[in-house]
mmCIF file of C-alpha atoms and ligand atoms in Angstrom:
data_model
loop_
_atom_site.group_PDB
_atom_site.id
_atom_site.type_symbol
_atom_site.label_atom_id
_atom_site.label_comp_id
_atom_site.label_asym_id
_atom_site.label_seq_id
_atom_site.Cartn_x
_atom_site.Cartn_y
_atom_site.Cartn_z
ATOM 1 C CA UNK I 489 19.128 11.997 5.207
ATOM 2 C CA UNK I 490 18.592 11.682 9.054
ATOM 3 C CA UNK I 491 16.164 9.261 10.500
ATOM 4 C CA UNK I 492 13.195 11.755 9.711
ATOM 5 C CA UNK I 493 12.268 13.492 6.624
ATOM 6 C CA UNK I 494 12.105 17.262 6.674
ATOM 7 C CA UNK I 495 9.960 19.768 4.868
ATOM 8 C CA UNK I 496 12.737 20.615 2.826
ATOM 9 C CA UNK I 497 13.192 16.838 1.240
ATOM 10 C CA UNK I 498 9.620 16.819 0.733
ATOM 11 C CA UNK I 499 9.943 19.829 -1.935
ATOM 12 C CA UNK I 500 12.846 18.567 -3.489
ATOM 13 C CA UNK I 501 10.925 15.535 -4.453
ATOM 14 C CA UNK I 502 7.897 17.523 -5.403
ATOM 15 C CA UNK I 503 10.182 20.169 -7.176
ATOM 16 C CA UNK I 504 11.721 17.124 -9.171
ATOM 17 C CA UNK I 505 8.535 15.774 -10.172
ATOM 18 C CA UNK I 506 6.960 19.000 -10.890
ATOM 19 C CA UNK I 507 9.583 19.573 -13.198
ATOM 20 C CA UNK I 508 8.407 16.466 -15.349
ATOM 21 C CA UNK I 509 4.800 16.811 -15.106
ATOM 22 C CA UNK I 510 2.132 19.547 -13.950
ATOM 23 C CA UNK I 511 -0.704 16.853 -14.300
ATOM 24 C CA UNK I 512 -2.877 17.400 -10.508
ATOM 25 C CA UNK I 513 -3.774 13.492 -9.134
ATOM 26 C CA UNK I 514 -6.619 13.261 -6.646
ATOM 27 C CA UNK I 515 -6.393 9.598 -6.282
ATOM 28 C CA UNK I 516 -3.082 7.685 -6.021
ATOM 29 C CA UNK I 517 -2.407 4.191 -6.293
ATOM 30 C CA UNK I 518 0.248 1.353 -4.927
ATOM 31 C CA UNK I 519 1.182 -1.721 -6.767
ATOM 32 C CA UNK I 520 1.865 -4.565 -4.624
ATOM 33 C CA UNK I 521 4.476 -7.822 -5.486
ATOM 34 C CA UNK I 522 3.719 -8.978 -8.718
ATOM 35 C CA UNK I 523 0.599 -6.718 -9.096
ATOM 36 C CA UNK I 524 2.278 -3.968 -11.378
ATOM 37 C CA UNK I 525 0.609 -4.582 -14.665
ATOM 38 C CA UNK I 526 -2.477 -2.959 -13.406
ATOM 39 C CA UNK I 527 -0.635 0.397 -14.277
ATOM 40 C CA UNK I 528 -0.649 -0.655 -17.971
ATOM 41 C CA UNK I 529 -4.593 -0.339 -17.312
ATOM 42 C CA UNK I 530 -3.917 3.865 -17.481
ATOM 43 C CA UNK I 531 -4.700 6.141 -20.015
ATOM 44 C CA UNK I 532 -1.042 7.766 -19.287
ATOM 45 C CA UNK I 533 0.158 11.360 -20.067
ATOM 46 C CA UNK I 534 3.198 11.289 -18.236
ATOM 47 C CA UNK I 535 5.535 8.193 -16.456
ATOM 48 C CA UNK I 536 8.417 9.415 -13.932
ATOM 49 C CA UNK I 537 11.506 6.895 -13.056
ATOM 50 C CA UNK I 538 11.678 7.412 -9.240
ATOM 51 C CA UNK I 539 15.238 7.072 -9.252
ATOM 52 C CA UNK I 540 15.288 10.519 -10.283
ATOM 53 C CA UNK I 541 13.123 12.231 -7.787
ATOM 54 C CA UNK I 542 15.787 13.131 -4.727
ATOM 55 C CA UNK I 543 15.137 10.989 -1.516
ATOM 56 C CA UNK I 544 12.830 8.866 -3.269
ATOM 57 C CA UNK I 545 13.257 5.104 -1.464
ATOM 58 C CA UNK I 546 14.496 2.992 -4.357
ATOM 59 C CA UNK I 547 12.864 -0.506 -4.846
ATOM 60 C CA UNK I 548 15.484 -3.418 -5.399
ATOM 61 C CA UNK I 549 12.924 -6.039 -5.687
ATOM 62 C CA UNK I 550 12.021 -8.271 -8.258
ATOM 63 C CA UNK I 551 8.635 -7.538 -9.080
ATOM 64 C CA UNK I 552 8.539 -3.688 -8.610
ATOM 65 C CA UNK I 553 10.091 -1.607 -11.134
ATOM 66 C CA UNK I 554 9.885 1.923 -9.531
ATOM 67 C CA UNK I 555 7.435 3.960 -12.114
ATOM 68 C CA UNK I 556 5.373 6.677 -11.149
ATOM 69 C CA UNK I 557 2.451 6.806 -14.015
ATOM 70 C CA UNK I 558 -0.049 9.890 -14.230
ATOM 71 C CA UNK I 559 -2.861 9.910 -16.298
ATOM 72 C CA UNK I 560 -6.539 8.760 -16.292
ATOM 73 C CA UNK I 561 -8.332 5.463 -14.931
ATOM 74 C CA UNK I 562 -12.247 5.404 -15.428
ATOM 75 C CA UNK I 563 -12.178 8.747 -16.098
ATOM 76 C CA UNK I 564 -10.708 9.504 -12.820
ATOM 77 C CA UNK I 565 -7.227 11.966 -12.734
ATOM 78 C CA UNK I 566 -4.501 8.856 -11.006
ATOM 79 C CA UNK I 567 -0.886 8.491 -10.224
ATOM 80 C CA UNK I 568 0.140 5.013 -9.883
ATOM 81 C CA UNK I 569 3.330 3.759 -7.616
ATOM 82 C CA UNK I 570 4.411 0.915 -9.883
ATOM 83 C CA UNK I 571 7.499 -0.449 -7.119
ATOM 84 C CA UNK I 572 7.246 0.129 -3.653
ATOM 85 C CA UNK I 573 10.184 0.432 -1.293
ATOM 86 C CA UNK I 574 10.155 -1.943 1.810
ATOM 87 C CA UNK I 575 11.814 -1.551 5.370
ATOM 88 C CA UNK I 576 13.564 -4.886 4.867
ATOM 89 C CA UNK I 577 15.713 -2.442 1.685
ATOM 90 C CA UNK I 578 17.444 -0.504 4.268
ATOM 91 C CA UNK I 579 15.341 2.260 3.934
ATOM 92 C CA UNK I 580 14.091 4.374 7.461
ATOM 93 C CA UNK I 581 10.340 3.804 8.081
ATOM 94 C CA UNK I 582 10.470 7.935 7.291
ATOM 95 C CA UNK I 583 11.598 7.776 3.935
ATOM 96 C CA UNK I 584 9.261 5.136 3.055
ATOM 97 C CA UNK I 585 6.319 7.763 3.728
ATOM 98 C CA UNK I 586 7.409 9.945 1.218
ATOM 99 C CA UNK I 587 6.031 9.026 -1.346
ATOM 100 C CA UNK I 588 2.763 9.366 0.557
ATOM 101 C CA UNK I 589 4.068 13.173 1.576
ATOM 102 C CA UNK I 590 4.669 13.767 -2.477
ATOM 103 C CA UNK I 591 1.272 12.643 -3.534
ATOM 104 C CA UNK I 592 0.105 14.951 -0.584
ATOM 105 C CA UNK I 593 1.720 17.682 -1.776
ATOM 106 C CA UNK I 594 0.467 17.246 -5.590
ATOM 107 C CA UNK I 595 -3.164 16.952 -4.540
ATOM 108 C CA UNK I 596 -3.724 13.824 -4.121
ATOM 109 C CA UNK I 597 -7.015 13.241 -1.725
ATOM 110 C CA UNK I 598 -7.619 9.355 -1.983
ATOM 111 C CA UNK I 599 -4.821 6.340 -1.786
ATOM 112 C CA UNK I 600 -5.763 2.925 -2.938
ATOM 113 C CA UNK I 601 -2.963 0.593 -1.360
ATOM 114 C CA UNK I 602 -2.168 -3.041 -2.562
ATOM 115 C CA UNK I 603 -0.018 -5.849 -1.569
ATOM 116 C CA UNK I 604 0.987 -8.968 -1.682
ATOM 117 C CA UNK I 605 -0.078 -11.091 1.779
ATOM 118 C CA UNK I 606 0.048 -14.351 2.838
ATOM 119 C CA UNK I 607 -3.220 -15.544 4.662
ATOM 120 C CA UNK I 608 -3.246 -16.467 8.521
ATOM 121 C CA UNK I 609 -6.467 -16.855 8.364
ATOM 122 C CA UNK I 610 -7.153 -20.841 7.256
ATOM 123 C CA UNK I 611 -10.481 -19.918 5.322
ATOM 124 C CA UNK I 612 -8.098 -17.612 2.687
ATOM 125 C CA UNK I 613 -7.382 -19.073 -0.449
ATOM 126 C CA UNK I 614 -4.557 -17.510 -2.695
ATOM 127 C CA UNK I 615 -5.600 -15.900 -5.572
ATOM 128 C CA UNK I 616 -8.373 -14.588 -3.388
ATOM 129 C CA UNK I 617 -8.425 -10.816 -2.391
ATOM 130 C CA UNK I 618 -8.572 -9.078 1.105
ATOM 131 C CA UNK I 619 -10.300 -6.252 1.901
ATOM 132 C CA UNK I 620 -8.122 -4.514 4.396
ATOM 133 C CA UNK I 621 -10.247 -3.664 7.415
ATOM 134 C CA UNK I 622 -7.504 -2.753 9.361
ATOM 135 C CA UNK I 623 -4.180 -3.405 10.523
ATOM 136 C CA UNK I 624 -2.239 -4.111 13.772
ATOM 137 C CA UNK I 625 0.924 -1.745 13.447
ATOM 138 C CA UNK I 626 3.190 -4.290 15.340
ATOM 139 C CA UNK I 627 6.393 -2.617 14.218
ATOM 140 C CA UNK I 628 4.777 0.942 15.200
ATOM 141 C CA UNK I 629 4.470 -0.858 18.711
ATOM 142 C CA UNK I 630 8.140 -1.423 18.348
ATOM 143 C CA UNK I 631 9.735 2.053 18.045
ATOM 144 C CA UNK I 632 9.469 2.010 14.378
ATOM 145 C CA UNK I 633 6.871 4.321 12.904
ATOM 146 C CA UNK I 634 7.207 6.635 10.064
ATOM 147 C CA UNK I 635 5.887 9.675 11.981
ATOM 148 C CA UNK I 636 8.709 9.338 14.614
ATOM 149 C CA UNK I 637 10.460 12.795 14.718
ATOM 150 C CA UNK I 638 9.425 16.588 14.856
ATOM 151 C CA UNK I 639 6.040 16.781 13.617
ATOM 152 C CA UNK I 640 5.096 18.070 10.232
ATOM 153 C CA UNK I 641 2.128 20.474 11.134
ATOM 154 C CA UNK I 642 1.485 22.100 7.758
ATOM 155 C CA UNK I 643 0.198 17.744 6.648
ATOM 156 C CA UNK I 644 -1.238 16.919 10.255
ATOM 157 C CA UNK I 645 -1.176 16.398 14.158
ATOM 158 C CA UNK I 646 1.192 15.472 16.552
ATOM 159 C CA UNK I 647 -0.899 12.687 17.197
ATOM 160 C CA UNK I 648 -3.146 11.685 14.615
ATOM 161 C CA UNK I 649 -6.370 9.480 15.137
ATOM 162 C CA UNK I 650 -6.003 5.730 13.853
ATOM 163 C CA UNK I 651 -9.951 4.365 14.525
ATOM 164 C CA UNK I 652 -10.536 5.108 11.027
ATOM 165 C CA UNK I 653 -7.517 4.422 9.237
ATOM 166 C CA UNK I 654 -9.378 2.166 6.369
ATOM 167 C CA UNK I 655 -12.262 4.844 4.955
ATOM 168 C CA UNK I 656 -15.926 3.368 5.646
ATOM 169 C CA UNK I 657 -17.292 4.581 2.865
ATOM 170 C CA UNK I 658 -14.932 3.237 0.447
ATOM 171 C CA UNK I 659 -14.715 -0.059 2.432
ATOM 172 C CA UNK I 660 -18.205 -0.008 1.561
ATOM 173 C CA UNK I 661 -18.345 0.800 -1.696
ATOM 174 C CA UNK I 662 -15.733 -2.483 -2.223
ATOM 175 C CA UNK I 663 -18.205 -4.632 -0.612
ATOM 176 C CA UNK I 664 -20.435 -3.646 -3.151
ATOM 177 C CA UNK I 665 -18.464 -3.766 -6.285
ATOM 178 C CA UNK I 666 -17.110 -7.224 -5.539
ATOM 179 C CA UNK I 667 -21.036 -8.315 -4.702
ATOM 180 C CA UNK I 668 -22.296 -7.324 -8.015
ATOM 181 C CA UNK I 669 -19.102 -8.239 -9.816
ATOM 182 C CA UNK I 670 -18.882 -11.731 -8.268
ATOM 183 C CA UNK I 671 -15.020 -11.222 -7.224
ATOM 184 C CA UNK I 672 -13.878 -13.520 -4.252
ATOM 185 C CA UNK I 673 -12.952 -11.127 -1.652
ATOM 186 C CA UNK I 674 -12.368 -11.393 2.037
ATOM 187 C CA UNK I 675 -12.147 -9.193 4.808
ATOM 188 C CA UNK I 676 -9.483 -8.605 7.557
ATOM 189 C CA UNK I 677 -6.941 -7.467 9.447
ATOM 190 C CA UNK I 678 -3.068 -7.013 7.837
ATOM 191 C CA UNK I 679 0.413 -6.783 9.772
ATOM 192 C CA UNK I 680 3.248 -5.138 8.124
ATOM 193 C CA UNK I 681 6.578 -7.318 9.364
ATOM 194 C CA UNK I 682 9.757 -6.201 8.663
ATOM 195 C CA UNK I 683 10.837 -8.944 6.604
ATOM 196 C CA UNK I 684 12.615 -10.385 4.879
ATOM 197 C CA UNK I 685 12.646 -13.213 6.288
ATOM 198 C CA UNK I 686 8.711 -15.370 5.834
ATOM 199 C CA UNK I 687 7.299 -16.756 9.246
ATOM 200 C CA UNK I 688 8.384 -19.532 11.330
ATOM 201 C CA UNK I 689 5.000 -21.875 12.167
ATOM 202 C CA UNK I 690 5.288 -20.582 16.061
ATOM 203 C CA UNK I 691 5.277 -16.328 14.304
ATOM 204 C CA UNK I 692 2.225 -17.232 12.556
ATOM 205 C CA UNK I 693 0.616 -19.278 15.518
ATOM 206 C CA UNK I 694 1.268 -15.887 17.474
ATOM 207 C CA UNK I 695 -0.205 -13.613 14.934
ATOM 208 C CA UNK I 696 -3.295 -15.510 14.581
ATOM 209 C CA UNK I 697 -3.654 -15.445 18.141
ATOM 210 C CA UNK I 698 -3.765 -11.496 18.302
ATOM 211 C CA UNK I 699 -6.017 -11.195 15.568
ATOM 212 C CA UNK I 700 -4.350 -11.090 12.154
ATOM 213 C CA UNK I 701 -5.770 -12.251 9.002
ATOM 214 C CA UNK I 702 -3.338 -11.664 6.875
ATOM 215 C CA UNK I 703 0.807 -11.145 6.758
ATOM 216 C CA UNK I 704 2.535 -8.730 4.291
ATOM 217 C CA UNK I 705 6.049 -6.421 4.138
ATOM 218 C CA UNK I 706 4.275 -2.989 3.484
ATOM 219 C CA UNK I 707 1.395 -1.215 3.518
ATOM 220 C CA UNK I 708 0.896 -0.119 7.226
ATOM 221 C CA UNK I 709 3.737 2.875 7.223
ATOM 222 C CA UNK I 710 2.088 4.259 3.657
ATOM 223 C CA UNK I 711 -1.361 3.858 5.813
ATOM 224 C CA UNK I 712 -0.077 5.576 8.635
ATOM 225 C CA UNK I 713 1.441 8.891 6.386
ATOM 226 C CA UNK I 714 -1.260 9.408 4.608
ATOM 227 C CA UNK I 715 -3.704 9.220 7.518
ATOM 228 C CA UNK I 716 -1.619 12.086 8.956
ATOM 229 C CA UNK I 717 -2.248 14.257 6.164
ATOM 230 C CA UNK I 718 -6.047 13.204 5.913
ATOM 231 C CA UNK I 719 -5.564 11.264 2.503
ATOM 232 C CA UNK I 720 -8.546 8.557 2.769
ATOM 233 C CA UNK I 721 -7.843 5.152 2.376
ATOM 234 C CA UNK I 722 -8.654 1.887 0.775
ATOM 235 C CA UNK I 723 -6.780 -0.964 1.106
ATOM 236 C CA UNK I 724 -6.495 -4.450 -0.681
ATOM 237 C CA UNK I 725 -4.219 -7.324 0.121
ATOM 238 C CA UNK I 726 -4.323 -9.990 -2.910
ATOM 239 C CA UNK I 727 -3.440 -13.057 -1.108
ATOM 240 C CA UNK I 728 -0.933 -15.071 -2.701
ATOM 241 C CA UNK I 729 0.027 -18.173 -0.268
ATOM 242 C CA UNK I 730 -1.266 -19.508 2.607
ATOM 243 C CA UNK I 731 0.759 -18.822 5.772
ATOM 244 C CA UNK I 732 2.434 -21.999 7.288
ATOM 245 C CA UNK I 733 1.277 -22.192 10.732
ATOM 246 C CA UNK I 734 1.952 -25.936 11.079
ATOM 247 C CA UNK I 735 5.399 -25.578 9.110
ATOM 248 C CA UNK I 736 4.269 -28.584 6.351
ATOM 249 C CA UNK I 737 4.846 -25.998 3.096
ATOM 250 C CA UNK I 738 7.333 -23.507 2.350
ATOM 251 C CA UNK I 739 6.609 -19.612 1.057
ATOM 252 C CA UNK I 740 8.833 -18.191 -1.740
ATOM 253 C CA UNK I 741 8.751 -15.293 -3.654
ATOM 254 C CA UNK I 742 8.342 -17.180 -6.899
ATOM 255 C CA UNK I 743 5.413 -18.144 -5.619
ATOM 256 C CA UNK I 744 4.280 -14.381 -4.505
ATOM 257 C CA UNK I 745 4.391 -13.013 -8.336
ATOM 258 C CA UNK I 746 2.957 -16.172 -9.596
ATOM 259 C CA UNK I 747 -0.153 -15.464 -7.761
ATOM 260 C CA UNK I 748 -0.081 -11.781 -8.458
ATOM 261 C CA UNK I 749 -1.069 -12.808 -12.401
ATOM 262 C CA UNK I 750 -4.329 -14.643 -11.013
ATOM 263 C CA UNK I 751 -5.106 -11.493 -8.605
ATOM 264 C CA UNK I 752 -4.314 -8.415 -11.129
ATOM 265 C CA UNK I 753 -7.184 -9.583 -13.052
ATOM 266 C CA UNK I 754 -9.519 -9.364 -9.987
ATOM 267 C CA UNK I 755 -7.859 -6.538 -8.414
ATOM 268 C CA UNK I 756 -8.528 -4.328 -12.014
ATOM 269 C CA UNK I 757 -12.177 -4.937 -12.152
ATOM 270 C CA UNK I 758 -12.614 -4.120 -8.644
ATOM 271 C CA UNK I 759 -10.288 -0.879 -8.522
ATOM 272 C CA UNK I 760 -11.824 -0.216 -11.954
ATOM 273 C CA UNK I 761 -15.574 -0.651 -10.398
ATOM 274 C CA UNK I 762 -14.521 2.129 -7.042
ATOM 275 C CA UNK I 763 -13.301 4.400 -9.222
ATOM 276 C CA UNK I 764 -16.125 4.384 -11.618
ATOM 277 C CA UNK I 765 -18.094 5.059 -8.423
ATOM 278 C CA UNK I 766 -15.856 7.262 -6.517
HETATM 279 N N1 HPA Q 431 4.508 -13.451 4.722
HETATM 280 C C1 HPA Q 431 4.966 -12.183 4.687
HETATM 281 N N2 HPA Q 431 4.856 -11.403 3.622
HETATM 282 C C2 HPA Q 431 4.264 -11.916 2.536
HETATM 283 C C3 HPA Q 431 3.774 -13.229 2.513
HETATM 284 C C4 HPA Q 431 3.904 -14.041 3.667
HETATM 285 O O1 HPA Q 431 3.496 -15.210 3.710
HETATM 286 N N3 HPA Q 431 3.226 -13.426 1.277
HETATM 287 C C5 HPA Q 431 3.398 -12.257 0.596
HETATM 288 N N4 HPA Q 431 4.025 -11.340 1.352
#
């Protein structure tokens, strides 16, 4: 594949998956580190391996299988993204939006996004969750964003509009779910690194100096490909460590998935209370 993604690999994928299911999505959903069990929460009628779906980034991390489920949650038609692929894999920032271009292309209208982040902010807590208000798209900044190359008209524009890229109305209806549900949840601003590597004390000093709330691997490319193609979107971080600004702790990925089994529980009822009202 060349460092864009054409028309033609986005209907090989949906050819491949179309030839193991005919079930029509509207909302689709991302599983964060260590936050895949909330696909066991769906009523499923049909699971794809995205190994075999052509062009499909492959996830090599612990912590995300690489499932695509369809079926019903709260009585809503879902496909859930149990695995993500990350930049830090190898894969182009292009790739890594299409997924978003196959959901798209399937009908999908609404993508709930989750991740793993650590918190920059000092109030966070992990375990807590973050509603994702919106994100700084440092690596966009840097050359790399997935919508570099020739522009796929038939999803969206040339240059598509990015003061909106967390829906209102379902940031809203969050804020109330959480309120009548009593589940912790914070507000903020997300950066997508690159990864792999975790922060040094003087990276997270910087990025809570421009504004960040939270740190993650993900989520901001997805964002980015589905705004293009006018998919709305809600986004949760479930923060699993506290960032190390004054470099007196140290962040592992044990630690990432260990958190994910206090936030899945939070992160269901609250997914489970937006769809109910979607
Ligand atoms: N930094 C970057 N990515 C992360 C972190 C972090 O502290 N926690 C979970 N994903």
């Amino acid at each position: 594949m060349q460092g864009f993604i054409t028309k033609n690999d986005i209907e090989a994928a949906v050819g491949a998956v179309r030839e193991r299911t005919d079930f029509e999505p509207k909302i689709a959903m991302i599983l964060g580190s260590g936050l895949g069990p909330l696909a066991d929460e769906v009523d499923a009628v049909a699971g794809i391996e995205t190994s075999a779906i052509p062009g499909w980034p492959i996830s090599t991390v612990e912590g995300h299988v690489g499932r695509l489920i369809f079926g019903s949650l709260e009585n809503k038609p879902v496909m859930v993204l149990q695995g993500r692929a990350h930049y830090y894999e190898g894969h182009s920032m292009s790739s890594i939006g299409l997924p978003i271009r196959v959901m798209q292309s399937i009908g999908v209208e609404t993508l709930i996004v989750t991740n793993a982040a650590g918190a920059v902010n000092p109030e966070f807590e992990p375990g807590e969750l973050m509603l994702i208000t919106d994100h700084i798209n440092l690596l966009g900044m840097a050359g790399q964003n997935p919508l570099r190359g020739p522009n796929l008209n038939e999803f969206g524009p040339r240059f598509p509009d990015m003061s909106q890229a967390y829906d209102k109305d379902y940031k809203a209806l969050a804020r109330e779910v959480a309120a009548g549900s009593n589940i912790p949840m914070n507000e903020g601003v997300y950066v997508c690194l690159a990864g792999p590597t975790f922060e040094t004390p003087a990276d997270l000093r910087f990025l809570h100096s421009i504004g960040v709330d939270a740190v993650g691997m993900s989520t901001v490319p997805e964002v980015i490909v589905a705004r293009h193609g006018g998919t709305r979107v809600l986004g949760i971080s479930g923060i699993s460590n506290k960032a190390n600004l004054d470099g007196a702790t140290v962040t592992t990925h044990e630690e990432v998935l260990e958190a994910g089994e206090v936030i899945v529980p939070r992160l269901t009822e609250l997914i489970r209370g937006v769809l109910r009202k979607l």
